[in-house]
Coordinates of C-alpha atoms and ligand atoms in Angstrom, one line a residue:
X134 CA -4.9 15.7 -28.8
X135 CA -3.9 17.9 -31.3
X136 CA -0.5 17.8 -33.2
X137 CA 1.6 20.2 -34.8
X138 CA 5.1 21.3 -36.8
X139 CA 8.2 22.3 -35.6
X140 CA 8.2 24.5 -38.2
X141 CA 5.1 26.2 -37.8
X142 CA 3.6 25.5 -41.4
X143 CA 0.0 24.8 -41.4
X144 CA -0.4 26.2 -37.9
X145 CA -3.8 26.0 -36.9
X146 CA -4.2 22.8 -39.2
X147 CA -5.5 19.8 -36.9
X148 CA -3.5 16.4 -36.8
X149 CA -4.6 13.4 -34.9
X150 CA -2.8 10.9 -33.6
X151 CA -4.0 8.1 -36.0
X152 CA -3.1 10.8 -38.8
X153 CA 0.8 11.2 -38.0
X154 CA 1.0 7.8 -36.9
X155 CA 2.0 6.3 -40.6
X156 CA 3.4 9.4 -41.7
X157 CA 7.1 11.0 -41.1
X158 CA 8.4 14.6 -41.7
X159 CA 5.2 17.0 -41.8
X160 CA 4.9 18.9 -44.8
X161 CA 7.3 21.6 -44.2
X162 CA 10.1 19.5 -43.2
X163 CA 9.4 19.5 -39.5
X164 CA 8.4 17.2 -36.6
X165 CA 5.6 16.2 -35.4
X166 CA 4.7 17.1 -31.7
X167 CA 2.0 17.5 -29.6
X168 CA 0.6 21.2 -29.1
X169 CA 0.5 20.4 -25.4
X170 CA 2.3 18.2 -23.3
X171 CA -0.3 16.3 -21.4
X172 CA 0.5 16.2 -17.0
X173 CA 0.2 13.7 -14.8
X174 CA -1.4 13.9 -11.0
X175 CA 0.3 12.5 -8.3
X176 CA -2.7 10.7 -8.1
X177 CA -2.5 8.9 -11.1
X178 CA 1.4 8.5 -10.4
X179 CA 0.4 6.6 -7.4
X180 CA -2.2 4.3 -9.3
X181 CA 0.6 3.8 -11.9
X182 CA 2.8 2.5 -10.3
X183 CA 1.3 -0.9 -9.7
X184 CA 0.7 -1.4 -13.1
X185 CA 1.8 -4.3 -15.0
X186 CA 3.8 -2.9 -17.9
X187 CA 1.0 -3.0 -20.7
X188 CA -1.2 -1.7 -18.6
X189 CA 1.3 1.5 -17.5
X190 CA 1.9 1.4 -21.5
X191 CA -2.1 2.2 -21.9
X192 CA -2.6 4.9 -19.6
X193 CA 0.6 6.6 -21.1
X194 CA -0.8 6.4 -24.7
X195 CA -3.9 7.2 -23.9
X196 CA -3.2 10.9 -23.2
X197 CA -1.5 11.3 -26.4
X198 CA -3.8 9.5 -28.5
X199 CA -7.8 10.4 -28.6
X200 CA -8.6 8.6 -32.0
X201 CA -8.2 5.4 -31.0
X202 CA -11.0 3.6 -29.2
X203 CA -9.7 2.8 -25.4
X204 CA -10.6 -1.0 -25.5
X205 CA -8.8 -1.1 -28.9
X206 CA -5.7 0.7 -27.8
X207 CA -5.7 -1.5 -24.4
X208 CA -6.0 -4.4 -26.6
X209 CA -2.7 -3.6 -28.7
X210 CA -0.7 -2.5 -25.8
X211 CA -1.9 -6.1 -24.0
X212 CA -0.9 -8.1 -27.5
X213 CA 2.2 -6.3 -27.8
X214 CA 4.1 -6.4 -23.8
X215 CA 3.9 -9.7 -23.0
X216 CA 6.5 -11.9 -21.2
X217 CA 6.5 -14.1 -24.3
X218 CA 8.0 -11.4 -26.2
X219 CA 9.9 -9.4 -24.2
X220 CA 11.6 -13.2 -22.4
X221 CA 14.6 -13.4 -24.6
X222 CA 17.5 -13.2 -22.4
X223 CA 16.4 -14.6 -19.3
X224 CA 13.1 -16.8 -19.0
X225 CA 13.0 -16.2 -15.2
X226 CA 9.5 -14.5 -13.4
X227 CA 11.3 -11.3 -14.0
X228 CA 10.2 -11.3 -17.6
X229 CA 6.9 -10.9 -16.6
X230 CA 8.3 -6.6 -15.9
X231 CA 8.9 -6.3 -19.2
X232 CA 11.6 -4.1 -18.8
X233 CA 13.6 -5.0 -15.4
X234 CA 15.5 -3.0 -13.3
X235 CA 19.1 -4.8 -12.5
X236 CA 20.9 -3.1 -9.6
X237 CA 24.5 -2.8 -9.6
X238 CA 25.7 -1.2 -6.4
X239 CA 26.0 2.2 -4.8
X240 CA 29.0 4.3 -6.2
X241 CA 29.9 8.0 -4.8
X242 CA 26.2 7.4 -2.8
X243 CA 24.3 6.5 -5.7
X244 CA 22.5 3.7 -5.9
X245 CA 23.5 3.1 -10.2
X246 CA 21.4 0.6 -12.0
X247 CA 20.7 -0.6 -15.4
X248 CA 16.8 -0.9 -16.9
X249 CA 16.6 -4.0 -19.0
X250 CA 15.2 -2.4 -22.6
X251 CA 17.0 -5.2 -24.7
X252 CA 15.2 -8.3 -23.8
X253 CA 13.0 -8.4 -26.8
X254 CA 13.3 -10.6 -30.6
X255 CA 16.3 -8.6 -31.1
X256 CA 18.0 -8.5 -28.3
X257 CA 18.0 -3.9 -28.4
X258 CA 16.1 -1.2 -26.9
X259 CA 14.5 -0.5 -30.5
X260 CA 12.4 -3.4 -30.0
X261 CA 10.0 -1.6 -27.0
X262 CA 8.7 0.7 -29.6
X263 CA 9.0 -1.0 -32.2
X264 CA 6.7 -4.0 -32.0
X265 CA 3.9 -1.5 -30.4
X266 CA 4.2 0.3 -33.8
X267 CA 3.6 -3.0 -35.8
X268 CA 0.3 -3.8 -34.1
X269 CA -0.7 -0.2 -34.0
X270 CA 0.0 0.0 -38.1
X271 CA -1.7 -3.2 -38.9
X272 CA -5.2 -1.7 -36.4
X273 CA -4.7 0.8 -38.3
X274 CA -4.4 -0.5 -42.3
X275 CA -7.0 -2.8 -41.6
X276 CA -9.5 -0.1 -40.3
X277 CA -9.1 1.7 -43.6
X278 CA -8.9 -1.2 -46.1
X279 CA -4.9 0.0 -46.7
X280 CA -2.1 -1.4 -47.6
X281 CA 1.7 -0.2 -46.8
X282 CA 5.4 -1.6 -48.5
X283 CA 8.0 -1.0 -45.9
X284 CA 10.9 0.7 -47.4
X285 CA 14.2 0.8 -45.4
X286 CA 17.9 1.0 -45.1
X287 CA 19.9 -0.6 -41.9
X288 CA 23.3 -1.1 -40.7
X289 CA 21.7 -3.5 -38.2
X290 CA 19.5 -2.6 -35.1
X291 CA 17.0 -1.0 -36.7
X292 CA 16.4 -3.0 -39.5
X293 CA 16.5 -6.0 -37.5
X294 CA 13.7 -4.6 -35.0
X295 CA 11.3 -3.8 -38.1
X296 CA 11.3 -7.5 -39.4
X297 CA 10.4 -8.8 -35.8
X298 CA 7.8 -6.4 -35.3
X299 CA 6.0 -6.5 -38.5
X300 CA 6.7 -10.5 -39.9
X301 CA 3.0 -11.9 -40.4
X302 CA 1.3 -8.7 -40.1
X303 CA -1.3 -8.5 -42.2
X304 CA -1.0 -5.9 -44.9
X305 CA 1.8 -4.9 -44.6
X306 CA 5.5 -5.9 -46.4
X307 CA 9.0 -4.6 -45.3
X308 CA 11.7 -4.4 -48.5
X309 CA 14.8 -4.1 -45.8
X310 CA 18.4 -2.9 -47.4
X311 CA 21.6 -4.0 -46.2
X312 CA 25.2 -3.8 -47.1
X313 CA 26.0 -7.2 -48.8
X314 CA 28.5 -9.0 -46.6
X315 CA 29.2 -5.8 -44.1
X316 CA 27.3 -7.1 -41.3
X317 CA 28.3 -9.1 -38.1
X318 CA 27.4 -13.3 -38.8
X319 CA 25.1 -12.6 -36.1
X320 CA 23.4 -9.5 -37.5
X321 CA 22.9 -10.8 -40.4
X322 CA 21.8 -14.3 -39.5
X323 CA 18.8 -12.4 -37.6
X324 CA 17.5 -10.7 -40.4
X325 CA 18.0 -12.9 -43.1
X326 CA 16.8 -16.6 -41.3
X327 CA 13.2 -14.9 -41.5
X328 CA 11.0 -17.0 -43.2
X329 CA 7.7 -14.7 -43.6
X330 CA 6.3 -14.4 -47.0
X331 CA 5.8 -10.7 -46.2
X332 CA 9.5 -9.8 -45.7
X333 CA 12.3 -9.3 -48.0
X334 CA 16.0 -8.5 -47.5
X335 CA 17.5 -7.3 -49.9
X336 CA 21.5 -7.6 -49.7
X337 CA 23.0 -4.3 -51.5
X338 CA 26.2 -4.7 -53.1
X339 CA 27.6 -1.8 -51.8
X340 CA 28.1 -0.1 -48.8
X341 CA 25.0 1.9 -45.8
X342 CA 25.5 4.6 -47.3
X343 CA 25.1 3.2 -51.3
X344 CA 21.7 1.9 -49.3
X345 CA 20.8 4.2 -48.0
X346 CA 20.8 6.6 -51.2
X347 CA 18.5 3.9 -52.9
X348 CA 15.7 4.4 -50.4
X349 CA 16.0 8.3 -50.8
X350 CA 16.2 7.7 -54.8
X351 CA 12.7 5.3 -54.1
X352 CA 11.3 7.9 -51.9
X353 CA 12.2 10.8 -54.2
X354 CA 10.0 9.3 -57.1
X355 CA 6.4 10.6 -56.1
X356 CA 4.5 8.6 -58.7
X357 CA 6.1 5.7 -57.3
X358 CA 5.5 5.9 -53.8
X359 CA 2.5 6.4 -54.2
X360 CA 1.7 3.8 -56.6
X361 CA 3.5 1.3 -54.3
X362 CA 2.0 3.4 -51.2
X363 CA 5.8 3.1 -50.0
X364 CA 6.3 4.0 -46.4
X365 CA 9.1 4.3 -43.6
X366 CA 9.6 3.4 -39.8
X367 CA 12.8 6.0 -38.8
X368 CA 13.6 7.0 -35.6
X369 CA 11.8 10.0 -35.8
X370 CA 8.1 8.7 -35.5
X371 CA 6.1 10.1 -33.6
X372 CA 4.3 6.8 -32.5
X373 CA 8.2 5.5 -31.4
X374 CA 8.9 8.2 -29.7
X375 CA 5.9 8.1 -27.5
X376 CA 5.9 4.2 -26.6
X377 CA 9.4 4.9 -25.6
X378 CA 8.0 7.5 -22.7
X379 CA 6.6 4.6 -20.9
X380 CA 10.0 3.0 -19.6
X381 CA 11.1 6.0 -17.9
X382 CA 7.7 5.7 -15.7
X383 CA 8.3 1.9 -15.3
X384 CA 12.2 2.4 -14.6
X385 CA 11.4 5.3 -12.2
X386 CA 9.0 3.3 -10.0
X387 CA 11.2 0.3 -10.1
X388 CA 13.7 2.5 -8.3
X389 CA 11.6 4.4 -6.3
X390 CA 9.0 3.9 -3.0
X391 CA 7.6 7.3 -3.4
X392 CA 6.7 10.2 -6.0
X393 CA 8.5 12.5 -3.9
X394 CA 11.7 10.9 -4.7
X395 CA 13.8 11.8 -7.4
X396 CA 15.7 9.7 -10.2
X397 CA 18.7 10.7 -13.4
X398 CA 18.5 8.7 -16.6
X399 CA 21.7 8.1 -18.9
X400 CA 20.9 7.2 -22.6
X401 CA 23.3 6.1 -24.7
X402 CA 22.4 8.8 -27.7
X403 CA 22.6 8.5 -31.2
X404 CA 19.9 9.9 -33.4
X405 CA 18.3 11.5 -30.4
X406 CA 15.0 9.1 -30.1
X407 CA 15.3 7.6 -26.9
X408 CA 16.4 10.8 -24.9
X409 CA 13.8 12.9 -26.7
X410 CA 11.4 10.2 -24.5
X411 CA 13.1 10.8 -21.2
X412 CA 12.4 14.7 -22.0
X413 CA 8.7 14.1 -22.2
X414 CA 8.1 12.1 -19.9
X415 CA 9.9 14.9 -17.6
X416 CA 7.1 17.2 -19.7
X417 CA 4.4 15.3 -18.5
X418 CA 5.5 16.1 -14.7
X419 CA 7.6 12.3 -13.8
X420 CA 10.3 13.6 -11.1
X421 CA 13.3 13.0 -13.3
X422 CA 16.3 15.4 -11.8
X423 CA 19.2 15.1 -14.8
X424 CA 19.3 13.3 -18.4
X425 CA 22.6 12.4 -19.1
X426 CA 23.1 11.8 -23.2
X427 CA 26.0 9.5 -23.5
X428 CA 27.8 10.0 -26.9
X429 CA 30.7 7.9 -28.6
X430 CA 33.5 9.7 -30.1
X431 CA 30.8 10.7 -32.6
X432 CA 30.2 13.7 -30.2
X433 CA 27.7 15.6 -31.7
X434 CA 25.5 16.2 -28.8
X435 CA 27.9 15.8 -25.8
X436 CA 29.3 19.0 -27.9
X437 CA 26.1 21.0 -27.9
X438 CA 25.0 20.2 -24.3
X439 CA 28.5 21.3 -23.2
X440 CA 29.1 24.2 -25.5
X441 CA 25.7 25.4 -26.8
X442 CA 27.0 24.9 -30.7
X443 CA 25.2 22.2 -32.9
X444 CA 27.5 21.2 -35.7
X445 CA 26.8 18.4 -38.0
X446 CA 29.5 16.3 -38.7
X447 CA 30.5 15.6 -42.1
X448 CA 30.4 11.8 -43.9
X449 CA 34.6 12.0 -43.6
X450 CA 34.3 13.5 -39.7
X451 CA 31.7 10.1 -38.9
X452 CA 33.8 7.4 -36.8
X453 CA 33.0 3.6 -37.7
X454 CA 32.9 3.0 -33.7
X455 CA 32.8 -0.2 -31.2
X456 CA 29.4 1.4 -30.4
X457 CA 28.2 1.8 -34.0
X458 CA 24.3 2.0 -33.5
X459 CA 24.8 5.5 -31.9
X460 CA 27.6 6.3 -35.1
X461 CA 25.6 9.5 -36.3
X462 CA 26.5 12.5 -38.0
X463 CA 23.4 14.3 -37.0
X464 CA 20.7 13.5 -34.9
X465 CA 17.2 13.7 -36.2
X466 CA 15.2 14.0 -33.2
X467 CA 17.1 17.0 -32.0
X468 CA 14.8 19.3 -33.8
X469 CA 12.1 18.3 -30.9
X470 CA 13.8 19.4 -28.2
X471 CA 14.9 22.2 -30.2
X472 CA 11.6 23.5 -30.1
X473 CA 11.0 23.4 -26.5
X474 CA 14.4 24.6 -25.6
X475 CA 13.2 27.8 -27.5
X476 CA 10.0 28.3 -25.5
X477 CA 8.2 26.4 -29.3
X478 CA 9.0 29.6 -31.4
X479 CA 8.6 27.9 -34.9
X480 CA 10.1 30.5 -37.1
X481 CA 13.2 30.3 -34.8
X482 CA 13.4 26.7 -35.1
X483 CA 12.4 27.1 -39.0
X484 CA 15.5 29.6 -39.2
X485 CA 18.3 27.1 -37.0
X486 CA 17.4 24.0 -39.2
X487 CA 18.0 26.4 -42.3
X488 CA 21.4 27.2 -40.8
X489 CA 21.8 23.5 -40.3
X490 CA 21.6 23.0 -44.2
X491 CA 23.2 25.6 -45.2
X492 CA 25.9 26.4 -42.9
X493 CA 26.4 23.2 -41.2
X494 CA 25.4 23.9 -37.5
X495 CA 24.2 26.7 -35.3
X496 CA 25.4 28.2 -32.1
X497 CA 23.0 29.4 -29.4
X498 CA 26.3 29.7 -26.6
X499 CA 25.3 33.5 -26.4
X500 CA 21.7 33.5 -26.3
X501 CA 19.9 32.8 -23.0
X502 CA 18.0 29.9 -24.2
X503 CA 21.0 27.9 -23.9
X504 CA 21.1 28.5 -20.4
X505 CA 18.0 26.9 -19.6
X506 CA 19.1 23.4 -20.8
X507 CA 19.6 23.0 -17.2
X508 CA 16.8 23.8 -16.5
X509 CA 15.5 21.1 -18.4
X510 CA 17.8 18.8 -16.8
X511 CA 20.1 18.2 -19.4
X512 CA 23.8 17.2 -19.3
X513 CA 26.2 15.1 -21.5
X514 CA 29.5 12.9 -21.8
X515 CA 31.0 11.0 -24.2
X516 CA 33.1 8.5 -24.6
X517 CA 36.0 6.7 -26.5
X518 CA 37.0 2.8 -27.8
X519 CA 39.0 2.6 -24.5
X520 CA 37.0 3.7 -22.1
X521 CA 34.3 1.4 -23.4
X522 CA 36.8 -1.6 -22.8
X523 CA 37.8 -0.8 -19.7
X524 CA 34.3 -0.1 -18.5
X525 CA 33.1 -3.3 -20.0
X526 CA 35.6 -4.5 -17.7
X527 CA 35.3 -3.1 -14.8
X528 CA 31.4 -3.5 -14.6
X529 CA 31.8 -7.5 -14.9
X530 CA 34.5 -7.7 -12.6
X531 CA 33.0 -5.6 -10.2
X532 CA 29.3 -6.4 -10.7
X533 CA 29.2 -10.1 -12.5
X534 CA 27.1 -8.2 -14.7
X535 CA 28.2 -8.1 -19.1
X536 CA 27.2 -5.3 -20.6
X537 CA 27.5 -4.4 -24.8
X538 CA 29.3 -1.3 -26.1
X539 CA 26.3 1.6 -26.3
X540 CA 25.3 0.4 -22.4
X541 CA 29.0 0.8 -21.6
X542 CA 29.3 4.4 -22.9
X543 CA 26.3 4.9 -20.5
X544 CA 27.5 3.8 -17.7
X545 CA 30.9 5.9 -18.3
X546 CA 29.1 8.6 -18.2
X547 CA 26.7 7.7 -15.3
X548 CA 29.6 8.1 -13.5
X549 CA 30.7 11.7 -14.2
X550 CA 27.0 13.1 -13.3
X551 CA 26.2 11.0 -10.2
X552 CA 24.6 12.4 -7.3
X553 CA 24.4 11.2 -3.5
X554 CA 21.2 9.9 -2.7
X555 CA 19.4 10.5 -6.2
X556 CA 19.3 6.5 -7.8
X557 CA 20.8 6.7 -11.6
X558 CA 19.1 4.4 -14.0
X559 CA 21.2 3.6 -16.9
X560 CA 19.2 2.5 -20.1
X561 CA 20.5 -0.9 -21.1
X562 CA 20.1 -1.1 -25.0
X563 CA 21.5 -4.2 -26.3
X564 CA 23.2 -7.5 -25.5
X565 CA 26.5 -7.8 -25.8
X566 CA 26.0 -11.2 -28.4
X567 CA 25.7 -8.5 -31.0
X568 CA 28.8 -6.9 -30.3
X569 CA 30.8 -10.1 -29.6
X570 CA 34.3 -8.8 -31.4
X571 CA 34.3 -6.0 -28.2
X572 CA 33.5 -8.1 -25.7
X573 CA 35.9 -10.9 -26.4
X574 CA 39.2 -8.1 -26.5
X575 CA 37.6 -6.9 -22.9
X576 CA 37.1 -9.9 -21.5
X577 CA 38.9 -12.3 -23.3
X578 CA 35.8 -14.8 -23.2
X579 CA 32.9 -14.9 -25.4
X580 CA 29.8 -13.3 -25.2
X581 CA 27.1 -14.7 -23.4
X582 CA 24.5 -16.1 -26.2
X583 CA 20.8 -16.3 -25.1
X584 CA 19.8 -20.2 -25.0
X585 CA 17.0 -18.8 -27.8
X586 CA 19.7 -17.8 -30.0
X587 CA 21.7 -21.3 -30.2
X588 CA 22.4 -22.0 -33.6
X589 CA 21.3 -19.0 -34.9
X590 CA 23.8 -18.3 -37.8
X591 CA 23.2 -21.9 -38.9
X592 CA 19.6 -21.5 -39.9
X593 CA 18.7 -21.4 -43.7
X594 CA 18.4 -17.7 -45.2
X595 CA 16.5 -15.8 -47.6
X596 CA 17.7 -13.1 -49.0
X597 CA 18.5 -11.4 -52.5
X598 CA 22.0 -9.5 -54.6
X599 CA 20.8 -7.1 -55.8
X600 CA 23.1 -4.1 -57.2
X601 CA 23.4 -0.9 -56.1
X602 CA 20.9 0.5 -58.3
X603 CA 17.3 2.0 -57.6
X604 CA 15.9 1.0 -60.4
X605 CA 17.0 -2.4 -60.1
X606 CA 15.5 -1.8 -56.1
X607 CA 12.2 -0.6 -57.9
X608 CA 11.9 -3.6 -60.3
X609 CA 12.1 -5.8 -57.3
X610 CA 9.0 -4.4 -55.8
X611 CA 7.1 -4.5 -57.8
X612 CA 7.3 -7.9 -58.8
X613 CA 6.7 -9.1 -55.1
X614 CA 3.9 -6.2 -54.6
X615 CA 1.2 -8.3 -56.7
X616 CA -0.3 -5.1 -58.2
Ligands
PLP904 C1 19.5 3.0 -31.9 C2 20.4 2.6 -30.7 C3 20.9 3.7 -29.9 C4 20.7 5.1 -30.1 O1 19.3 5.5 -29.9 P1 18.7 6.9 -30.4 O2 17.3 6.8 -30.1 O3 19.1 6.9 -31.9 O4 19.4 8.0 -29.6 C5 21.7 3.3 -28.8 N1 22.1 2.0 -28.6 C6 21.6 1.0 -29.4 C7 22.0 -0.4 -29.1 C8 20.7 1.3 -30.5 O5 20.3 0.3 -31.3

């Protein structure tokens, strides 16, 4: 499997797999994609979907990734989806799916569901790809005697995700950055009650954005990064992107008795990652009839997908939301999809993602590629604070079911795209114990809390001050780097 640019540069360079897998951005600011997407027979649709989740997660990877030896690739995907890990929220024999497929009901003739992708150490969606990447990093350090320092800014989610998947791996250490004192008790008390010698959280004085212009500052030093062989896990990793495919099989044969059937997805959308999944595994030939990208108020994409215009929104025009893991004010995987909705014309893309920078946005209304986003199955909504009350709400009272803010602006707008007789899966992506200040003005109760999260924000932490200052960032790693 051979990968290339977005942006065309090095075309007829080779990248593996194994090659992109540590990396981010290819050299000319692109993204990394496969030159082909790979099909699937109905044959092997119909063997797949029987398989437990790890072994579904094996095939998958498999036809993206030729560099990796089979029985070491079905050993990490074994190690990494097991009920043990993915068993947070409920410890019952549906655990053992990994990602579980909770019905709700039938509305307008629709049979409307939620898939389970927040089960895992911290209780989101980011957590399915996540800990796959820190077993695959760690295979692959350890083939080549390497070592790699984490480097990274969070809000929450993201952050949070990283530590779980790569505490105790062996050489590898995460420097994590988070706004001092800006997180939720329980955000905060899941980062920082980690204990492993090989992460470090580092509370910034400051505000995310005061962090995150610390890791650019790290990143921007050359000498430095490579000295400290500093490296990144954001959203628009190839390697996350791809173990993200494999719940849209598992989700669409939980809801299905046949391949001739026909499923929709609705993602709750921020940075563009977990929809940019759906859209391959439609690639690859899985019948998926519509994906539904559920924006917040930050309405970036729900704007595109209606209009054909892609304007980034300025730091002053980005809402603080009740749903503030999909708060974005532009959404880095786009660029992938970009490239297909353009029939993967690189100097075209090249040309848009200039216009991006410099003008702020682009508008494709008139040309005909716009039109085919239909084709491709996409369509949008998006969603306000009160609508994600009341439909917090109205699923509990209706359906005895609590769902958090980012699953609640899916299901909103679920419901403006359903379809008779075509089931629509709505991707769960957290638990609503990590955004308990919304659920307690919906509901007037608390949030329910996991029995393996009791006590959670009373457990020592670890953490260190440190001022909003890179070099002050640098100092501190390389005193904990040993070299
Ligand atoms: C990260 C995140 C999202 C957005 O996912 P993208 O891949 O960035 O589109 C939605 N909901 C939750 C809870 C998240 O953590």
């Amino acid at each position: 499997m051979n990968y290339l640019s977005t942006r065309g540069a090095g075309a007829g360079e080779r990248h593996t797999f194994s090659e992109i897998l540590l990396g981010g951005l290819a050299k000319d600011g692109g993204l990394y994609l496969p030159a082909d997407y790979p099909r699937v027979t109905p044959d092997e649709l119909t063997r797949w979907r029987t398989l437990p989740y790890a072994d579904l997660a094996f095939e998958i990877l498999s036809k993206f990734c030729d560099d990796i030896p089979a029985d070491d690739l079905r050993a990490l995907t074994r190690k990494t989806y097991t009920a043990a890990t993915y068993c947070n929220v409920r410890d019952d024999e549906s655990a053992a799916q990994i990602t579980p497929l909770k019905t709700l009901g039938v509305e307008d003739g629709a049979p409307l569901s939620l898939l389970e992708l927040s089960n895992g150490p911290t209780l989101a969606f980011k957590d399915m790809a996540m800990q796959l990447i820190g077993n695959l990093f760690e295979y692959a350090l350890a083939k080549h005697g390497e070592t790699l320092n984490i480097l990274g800014a969070t809000s929450g989610d993201t952050g949070s995700a990283a530590e779980y998947a790569m505490r105790g791996k062996k050489g590898i250490r995460v420097f994590m950055l988070s706004p001092h004192n800006k997180m939720s008790a329980f955000q905060t008390a899941q980062m920082y009650s980690l204990q492993d010698p090989n992460i470090f959280n580092l509370a910034v004085q400051g505000v995310f954005d005061d962090a995150q212009d610390i890791v650019k500052a790290v990143s921007n030093d050359h000498a430095f990064k490579a000295k400290y062989k500093i490296g990144t896990v954001n959203s628009i990793n190839w390697a996350r992107v791809v173990a993200q495919v494999v719940y849209y099989f598992k989700g669409y044969f939980a809801a299905t008795k046949s391949n001739a059937e026909r499923v929709s997805f609705t993602v709750p959308s921020g940075n563009f990652g977990n929809v940019c999944a759906g859209h391959i595994a439609r690639m690859m030939g899985l019948p998926i009839e519509k994906l539904v990208v559920a924006t917040n108020e930050n309405d970036v994409l729900d704007e595109f997908f209606r209009t054909g215009i892609y304007r980034v929104r300025k730091a002053a025009e980005t809402y603080h939301t009740s749903s503030p893991s999909m708060d974005i004010s532009k959404a880095s995987n786009f660029e992938r999809f970009v490239y297909d909705l353009l029939g993967r014309d690189p100097a075209r893309v090249l040309q848009l993602f200039r216009d991006v920078e410099e003008k702020g946005g682009f508008d494709l209304a008139a040309s005909g590629d716009f039109a085919r986003v239909r084709e491709f199955g996409f369509v949008s909504g998006s969603s306000s604070h009160d609508t994600r009350v009341d439909t917090i709400r109205d699923v509990f009272q209706r359906y005895d079911t609590m769902i958090d803010t980012h699953t609640a602006d899916g299901v909103k707008v679920a419901r403006e795209h359903l379809q008779p007789g075509i089931p629509m899966i709505v991707l769960e992506t957290a638990q609503p114990i990590k955004f308990g200040e919304t659920i307690r003005e919906a509901l007037l109760r608390e949030p329910e809390r996991p029995a393996a999260f009791s006590g959670l924000e009373s457990l020592p932490q670890r953490f260190e001050v440190v001022p909003a200052d890179a070099q002050r960032v640098k100092d501190f790693i390389v005193a904990n780097t040993g070299e």
